mmCIF file of C-alpha atoms in Angstrom:
data_model
loop_
_atom_site.group_PDB
_atom_site.id
_atom_site.type_symbol
_atom_site.label_atom_id
_atom_site.label_comp_id
_atom_site.label_asym_id
_atom_site.label_seq_id
_atom_site.Cartn_x
_atom_site.Cartn_y
_atom_site.Cartn_z
ATOM 1 C CA UNK A 1 83.856 120.335 86.736
ATOM 2 C CA UNK A 2 80.662 118.756 86.918
ATOM 3 C CA UNK A 3 82.096 115.288 86.080
ATOM 4 C CA UNK A 4 81.370 113.074 89.477
ATOM 5 C CA UNK A 5 84.675 111.081 89.718
ATOM 6 C CA UNK A 6 86.876 113.944 90.065
ATOM 7 C CA UNK A 7 84.420 115.936 92.277
ATOM 8 C CA UNK A 8 84.314 112.569 94.419
ATOM 9 C CA UNK A 9 88.149 112.009 94.715
ATOM 10 C CA UNK A 10 88.487 116.305 95.251
ATOM 11 C CA UNK A 11 86.157 115.429 98.566
ATOM 12 C CA UNK A 12 87.889 112.690 99.507
ATOM 13 C CA UNK A 13 91.558 114.215 99.222
ATOM 14 C CA UNK A 14 89.959 117.155 101.118
ATOM 15 C CA UNK A 15 88.224 114.687 103.885
ATOM 16 C CA UNK A 16 91.921 114.153 104.396
ATOM 17 C CA UNK A 17 91.100 110.484 104.866
ATOM 18 C CA UNK A 18 93.573 110.036 101.547
ATOM 19 C CA UNK A 19 97.163 111.176 100.884
ATOM 20 C CA UNK A 20 98.125 111.211 96.773
ATOM 21 C CA UNK A 21 101.065 111.476 95.367
ATOM 22 C CA UNK A 22 101.618 113.195 92.007
ATOM 23 C CA UNK A 23 103.839 111.819 89.912
ATOM 24 C CA UNK A 24 106.190 114.001 87.208
ATOM 25 C CA UNK A 25 103.503 112.579 84.741
ATOM 26 C CA UNK A 26 100.683 113.573 86.069
ATOM 27 C CA UNK A 27 99.634 110.520 87.292
ATOM 28 C CA UNK A 28 97.596 110.330 90.976
ATOM 29 C CA UNK A 29 98.424 107.889 93.542
ATOM 30 C CA UNK A 30 96.912 106.848 96.452
ATOM 31 C CA UNK A 31 99.425 106.249 99.533
ATOM 32 C CA UNK A 32 97.844 105.722 102.256
ATOM 33 C CA UNK A 33 94.170 105.826 102.495
ATOM 34 C CA UNK A 34 92.633 106.168 106.113
ATOM 35 C CA UNK A 35 96.105 105.388 107.467
ATOM 36 C CA UNK A 36 96.843 102.065 105.765
ATOM 37 C CA UNK A 37 99.309 101.828 102.870
ATOM 38 C CA UNK A 38 97.390 100.987 99.485
ATOM 39 C CA UNK A 39 99.394 98.986 97.070
ATOM 40 C CA UNK A 40 98.006 97.303 93.361
ATOM 41 C CA UNK A 41 97.083 93.445 94.433
ATOM 42 C CA UNK A 42 98.888 92.490 91.499
ATOM 43 C CA UNK A 43 101.925 94.433 91.932
ATOM 44 C CA UNK A 44 102.893 94.963 95.406
ATOM 45 C CA UNK A 45 105.558 97.773 94.623
ATOM 46 C CA UNK A 46 103.460 99.769 92.845
ATOM 47 C CA UNK A 47 100.843 102.245 94.282
ATOM 48 C CA UNK A 48 97.205 102.808 92.908
ATOM 49 C CA UNK A 49 96.194 105.374 91.260
ATOM 50 C CA UNK A 50 93.024 107.608 92.275
ATOM 51 C CA UNK A 51 89.854 107.435 89.369
ATOM 52 C CA UNK A 52 88.787 110.445 88.161
ATOM 53 C CA UNK A 53 92.044 112.481 89.658
ATOM 54 C CA UNK A 54 93.922 113.664 87.058
ATOM 55 C CA UNK A 55 91.652 116.230 85.950
ATOM 56 C CA UNK A 56 92.017 118.054 89.657
ATOM 57 C CA UNK A 57 95.619 118.889 88.623
ATOM 58 C CA UNK A 58 95.024 119.911 85.066
ATOM 59 C CA UNK A 59 91.990 122.621 86.290
ATOM 60 C CA UNK A 60 94.301 123.321 89.022
ATOM 61 C CA UNK A 61 92.108 122.063 91.914
ATOM 62 C CA UNK A 62 95.134 120.371 93.539
ATOM 63 C CA UNK A 63 98.872 121.247 93.314
ATOM 64 C CA UNK A 64 101.982 119.071 92.238
ATOM 65 C CA UNK A 65 102.155 118.854 95.522
ATOM 66 C CA UNK A 66 98.626 117.202 96.070
ATOM 67 C CA UNK A 67 97.612 120.134 97.922
ATOM 68 C CA UNK A 68 93.721 121.709 97.041
ATOM 69 C CA UNK A 69 93.913 125.107 95.944
ATOM 70 C CA UNK A 70 91.956 127.915 96.192
ATOM 71 C CA UNK A 71 89.840 126.539 92.632
ATOM 72 C CA UNK A 72 89.220 123.764 94.307
ATOM 73 C CA UNK A 73 87.778 124.416 97.785
ATOM 74 C CA UNK A 74 85.766 126.695 95.523
ATOM 75 C CA UNK A 75 84.656 124.195 93.983
ATOM 76 C CA UNK A 76 83.857 122.167 96.984
ATOM 77 C CA UNK A 77 81.908 124.721 98.560
ATOM 78 C CA UNK A 78 79.961 125.496 95.354
ATOM 79 C CA UNK A 79 79.061 122.104 95.011
ATOM 80 C CA UNK A 80 78.693 121.757 98.152
ATOM 81 C CA UNK A 81 75.988 124.342 98.647
ATOM 82 C CA UNK A 82 73.883 123.116 95.239
ATOM 83 C CA UNK A 83 73.210 119.637 96.093
ATOM 84 C CA UNK A 84 71.057 120.112 99.164
#
């Protein structure tokens, strides 16, 4: 996974700063960021999507519960080692 948006989303999820929800359709929605609820300003009853995150589910880097998998941890460790 070489695209910047999915890797940034993976790093954000791994940091624990964001709590996500994976819908049955495979959408990745932000529930909380830094402990604060995140909602769409135009639709306060709707959660906002996490840009670049859907490929993480398709690639098996996060599971259906929004938990980073072994593949996701491997991608993070490889990326961190190569970005210095």
